[in-house]
XYZ file of C-alpha atoms in Angstrom:
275
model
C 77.681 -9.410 -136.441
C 78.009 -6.181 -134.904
C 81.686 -4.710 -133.757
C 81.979 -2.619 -130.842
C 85.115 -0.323 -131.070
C 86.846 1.822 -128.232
C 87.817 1.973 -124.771
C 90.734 2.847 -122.367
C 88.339 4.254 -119.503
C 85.548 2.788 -117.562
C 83.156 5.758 -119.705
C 84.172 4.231 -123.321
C 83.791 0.705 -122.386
C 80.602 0.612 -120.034
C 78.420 2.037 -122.964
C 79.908 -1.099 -125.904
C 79.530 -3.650 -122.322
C 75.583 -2.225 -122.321
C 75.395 -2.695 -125.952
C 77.134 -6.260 -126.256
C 74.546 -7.672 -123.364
C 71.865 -6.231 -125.300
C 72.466 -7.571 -128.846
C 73.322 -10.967 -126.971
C 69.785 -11.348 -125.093
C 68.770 -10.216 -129.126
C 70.710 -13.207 -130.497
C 72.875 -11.104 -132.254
C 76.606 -11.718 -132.378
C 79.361 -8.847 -131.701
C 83.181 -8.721 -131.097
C 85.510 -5.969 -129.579
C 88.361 -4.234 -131.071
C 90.245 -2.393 -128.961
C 93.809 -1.657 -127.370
C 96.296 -3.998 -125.698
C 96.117 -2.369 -122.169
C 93.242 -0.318 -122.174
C 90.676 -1.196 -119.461
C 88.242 -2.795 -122.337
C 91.129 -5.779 -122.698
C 89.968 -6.997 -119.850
C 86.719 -5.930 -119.369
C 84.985 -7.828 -122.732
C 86.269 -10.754 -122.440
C 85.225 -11.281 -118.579
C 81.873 -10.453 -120.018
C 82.348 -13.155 -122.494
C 82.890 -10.714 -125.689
C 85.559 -11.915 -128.192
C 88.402 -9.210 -128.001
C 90.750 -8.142 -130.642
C 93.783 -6.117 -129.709
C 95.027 -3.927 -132.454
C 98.332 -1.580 -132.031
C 97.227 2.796 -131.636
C 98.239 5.734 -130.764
C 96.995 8.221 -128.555
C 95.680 11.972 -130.502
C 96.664 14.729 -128.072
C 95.730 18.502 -128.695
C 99.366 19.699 -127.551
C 102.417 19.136 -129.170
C 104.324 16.094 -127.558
C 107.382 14.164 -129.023
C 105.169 10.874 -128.721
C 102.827 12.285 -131.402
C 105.347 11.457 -134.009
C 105.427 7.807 -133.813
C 101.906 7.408 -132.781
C 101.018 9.627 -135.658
C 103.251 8.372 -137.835
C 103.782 4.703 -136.891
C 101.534 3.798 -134.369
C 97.748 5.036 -135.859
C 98.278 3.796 -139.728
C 99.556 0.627 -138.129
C 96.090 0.159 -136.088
C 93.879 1.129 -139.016
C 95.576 -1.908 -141.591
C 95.158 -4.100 -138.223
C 91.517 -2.965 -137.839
C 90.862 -3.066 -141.602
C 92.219 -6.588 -141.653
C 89.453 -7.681 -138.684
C 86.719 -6.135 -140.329
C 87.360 -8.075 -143.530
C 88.024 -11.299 -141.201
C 84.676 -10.184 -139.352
C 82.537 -8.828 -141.730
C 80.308 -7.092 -139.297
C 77.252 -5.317 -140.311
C 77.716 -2.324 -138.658
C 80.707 -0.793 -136.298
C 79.600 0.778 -133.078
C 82.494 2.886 -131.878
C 82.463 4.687 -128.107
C 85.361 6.809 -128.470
C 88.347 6.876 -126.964
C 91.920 7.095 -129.279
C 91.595 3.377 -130.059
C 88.560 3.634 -131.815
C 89.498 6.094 -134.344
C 91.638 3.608 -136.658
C 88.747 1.443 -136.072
C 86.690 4.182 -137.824
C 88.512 4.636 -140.587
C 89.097 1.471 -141.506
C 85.289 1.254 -141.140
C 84.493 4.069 -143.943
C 87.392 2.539 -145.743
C 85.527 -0.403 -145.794
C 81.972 1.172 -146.458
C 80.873 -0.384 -143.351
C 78.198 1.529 -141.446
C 79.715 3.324 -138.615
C 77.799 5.003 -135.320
C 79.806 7.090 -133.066
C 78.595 7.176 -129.287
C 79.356 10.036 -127.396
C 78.953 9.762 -123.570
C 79.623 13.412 -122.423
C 78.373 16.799 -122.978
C 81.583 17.848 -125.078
C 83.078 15.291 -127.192
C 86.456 14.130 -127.243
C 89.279 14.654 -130.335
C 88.196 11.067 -130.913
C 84.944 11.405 -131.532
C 84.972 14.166 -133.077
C 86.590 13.539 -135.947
C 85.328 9.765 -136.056
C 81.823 11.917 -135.951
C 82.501 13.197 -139.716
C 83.483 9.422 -140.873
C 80.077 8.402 -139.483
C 76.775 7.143 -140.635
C 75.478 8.433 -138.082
C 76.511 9.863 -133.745
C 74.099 9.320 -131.051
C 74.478 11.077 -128.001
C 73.799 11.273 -124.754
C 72.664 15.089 -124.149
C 70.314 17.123 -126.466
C 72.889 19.847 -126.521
C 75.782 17.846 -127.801
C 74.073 17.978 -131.092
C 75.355 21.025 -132.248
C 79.247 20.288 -131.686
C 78.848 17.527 -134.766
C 78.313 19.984 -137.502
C 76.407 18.611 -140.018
C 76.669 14.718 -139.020
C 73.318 13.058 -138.134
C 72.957 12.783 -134.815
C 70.123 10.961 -132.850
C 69.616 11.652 -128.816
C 69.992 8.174 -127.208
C 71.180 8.892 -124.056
C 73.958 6.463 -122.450
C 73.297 2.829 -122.796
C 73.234 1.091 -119.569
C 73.793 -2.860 -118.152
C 70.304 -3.775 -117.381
C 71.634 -5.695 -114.317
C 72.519 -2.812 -112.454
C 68.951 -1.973 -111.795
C 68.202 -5.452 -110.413
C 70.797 -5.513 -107.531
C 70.342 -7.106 -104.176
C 71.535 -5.445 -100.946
C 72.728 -8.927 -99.305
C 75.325 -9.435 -102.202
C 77.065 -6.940 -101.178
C 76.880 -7.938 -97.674
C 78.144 -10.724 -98.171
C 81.049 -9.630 -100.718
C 82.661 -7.165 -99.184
C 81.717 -8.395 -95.228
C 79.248 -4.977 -94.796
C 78.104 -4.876 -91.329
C 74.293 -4.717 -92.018
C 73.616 -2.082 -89.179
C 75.985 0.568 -90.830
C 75.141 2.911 -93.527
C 76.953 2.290 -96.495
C 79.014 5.143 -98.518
C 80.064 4.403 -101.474
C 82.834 6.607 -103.354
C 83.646 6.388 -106.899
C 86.034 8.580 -109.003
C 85.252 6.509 -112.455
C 87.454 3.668 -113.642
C 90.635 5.786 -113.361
C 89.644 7.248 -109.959
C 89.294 10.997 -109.107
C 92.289 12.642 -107.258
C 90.558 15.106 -106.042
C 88.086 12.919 -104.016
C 90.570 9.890 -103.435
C 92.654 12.996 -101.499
C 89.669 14.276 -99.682
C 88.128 11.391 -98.374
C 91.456 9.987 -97.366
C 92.139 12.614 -94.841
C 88.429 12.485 -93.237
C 88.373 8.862 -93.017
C 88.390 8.558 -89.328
C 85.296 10.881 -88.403
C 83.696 9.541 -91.651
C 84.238 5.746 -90.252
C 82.817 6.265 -86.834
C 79.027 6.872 -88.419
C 79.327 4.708 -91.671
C 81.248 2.156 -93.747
C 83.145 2.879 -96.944
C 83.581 1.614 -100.257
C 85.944 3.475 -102.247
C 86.417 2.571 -105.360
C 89.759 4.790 -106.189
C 91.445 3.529 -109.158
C 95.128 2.576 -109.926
C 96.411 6.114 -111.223
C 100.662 5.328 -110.684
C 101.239 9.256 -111.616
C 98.859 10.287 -108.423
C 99.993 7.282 -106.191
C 96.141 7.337 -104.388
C 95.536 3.502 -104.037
C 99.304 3.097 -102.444
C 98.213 6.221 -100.146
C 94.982 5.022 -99.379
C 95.662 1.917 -98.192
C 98.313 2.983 -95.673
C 96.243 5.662 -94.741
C 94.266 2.425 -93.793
C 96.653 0.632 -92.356
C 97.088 3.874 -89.752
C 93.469 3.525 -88.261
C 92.041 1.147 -84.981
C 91.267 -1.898 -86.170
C 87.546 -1.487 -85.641
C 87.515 1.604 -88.166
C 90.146 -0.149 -90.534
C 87.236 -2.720 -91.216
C 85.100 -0.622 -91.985
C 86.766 0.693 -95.319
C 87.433 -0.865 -98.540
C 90.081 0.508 -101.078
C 89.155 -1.330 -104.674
C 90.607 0.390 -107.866
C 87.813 -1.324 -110.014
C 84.197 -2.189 -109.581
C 82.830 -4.825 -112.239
C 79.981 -6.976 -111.890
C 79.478 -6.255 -107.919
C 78.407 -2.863 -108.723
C 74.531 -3.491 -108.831
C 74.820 -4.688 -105.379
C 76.672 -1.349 -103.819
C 73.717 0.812 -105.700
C 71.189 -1.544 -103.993
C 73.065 -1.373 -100.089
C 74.548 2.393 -100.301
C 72.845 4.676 -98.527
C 74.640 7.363 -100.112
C 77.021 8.195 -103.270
C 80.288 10.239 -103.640
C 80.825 10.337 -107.012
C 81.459 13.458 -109.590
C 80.518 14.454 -113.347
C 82.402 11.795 -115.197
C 80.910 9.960 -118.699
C 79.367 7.083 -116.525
C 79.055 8.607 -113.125
């Protein structure tokens, strides 16, 4: 048994998805702890991962009123929950991506004497990570020179674990999902999971030039403090009918994703821990 631990964006949970699919095709059992509304709640169990919810709170460098009950309440509350699992569980090793959920899960981890490896996806790691990364057996990372932000922690150069299934897509899936007209060129725009403001913005005021030589797929996110999707899709409804067909909106791409690689004919995307 093998738990996976973190989440809240598409670049802490795509690494522990990777993982999970590989220890299954291993025969090799693994759960999920993570948060209540973070994107990996719904996420692991669609890929048929057993998901435990535990309560957190979120570690922010600033000073912010909320720190006090997520300090104070909130975090010692998730590492009992996550201690309690991992007696229930009794994995053999936790495998934590980062994110602020899956720092109780760490502690209650060397708490526990469980072996712990912290993944970092990016070049500089997180608050998360970094002090999960002096709790660990050992960090893996994804780029050589993130070594030498751990200190003294052992740290092995992995790079970032990717679904196998996204090198094996087929063009006419996505045809056929998202009604592609097979003559057009294909852009595809991603922001990440939480979508990228700056892009969403920029693309959104080109869209008609951009739609007269290609289609789009825009994957933009659901970010309620930018508004994007809401603007996106009336900038949408504003264009002829033969251009308006020609773009999709999606705040999320899951499974479908290996078929967009295979059709697009090009990639808008920007330096995020998965894209």
């Amino acid at each position: 048994m093998i738990v996976i631990a973190g989440g809240g964006t598409g670049g802490h949970t795509s690494p522990g998805l990777a993982v999970a699919a590989l220890l299954r095709v291993r025969g090799i059992d693994c759960a999920w702890i993570g948060s209540q509304r973070g994107l990996e709640a719904r996420r692991a169990p669609e890929a048929g991962i057993r998901y435990h919810a535990i309560p957190t709170g979120k570690l922010r460098r600033g000073w912010a009123w909320q720190n006090v009950p997520d300090l104070f309440v909130n975090m010692p509350a998730g590492v009992v929950a996550a201690g309690r699992l991992l007696r229930e569980l009794r994995p053999r090793v936790v495998f934590a991506t980062g994110g602020f959920v899956a720092l109780p899960v760490a502690i209650a981890a060397r708490l526990a004497r469980v072996p712990l490896v912290v993944h970092e996806q990016t070049a500089v790691p997180g608050l998360a990570n970094r002090i999960a990364a002096r709790l660990a057996t050992r960090v893996v990372v994804t780029f050589a020179d993130s070594a030498r932000l751990f200190g003294g922690a052992d740290v092995a150069l992995t790079g970032n674990p990717l679904r196998p299934e996204l090198r094996r897509g087929e063009r006419q899936d996505a045809i056929a999902r998202f009604s592609l007209d097979p003559m057009l060129p294909l852009v595809y725009v991603t922001g990440g999971a939480q979508g990228a403001h700056t892009i969403n913005r920029a693309i959104g005021e080109i869209l008609e030039p951009l739609l007269a030589h290609a289609q789009l797929i825009h994957q933009c996110g659901d970010n309620a403090a930018t508004g994007d999707r809401a603007w996106l899709t009336e900038r949408r409804a504003c264009l002829p009918e033969h251009l308006a067909a020609r773009y999709t909106p999606i705040p999320w791409v899951g499974d479908e994703l290996a078929g967009i690689y295979a059709a697009a004919s090009l990639i808008v995307s920007r330096a995020g821990a998965g894209t």
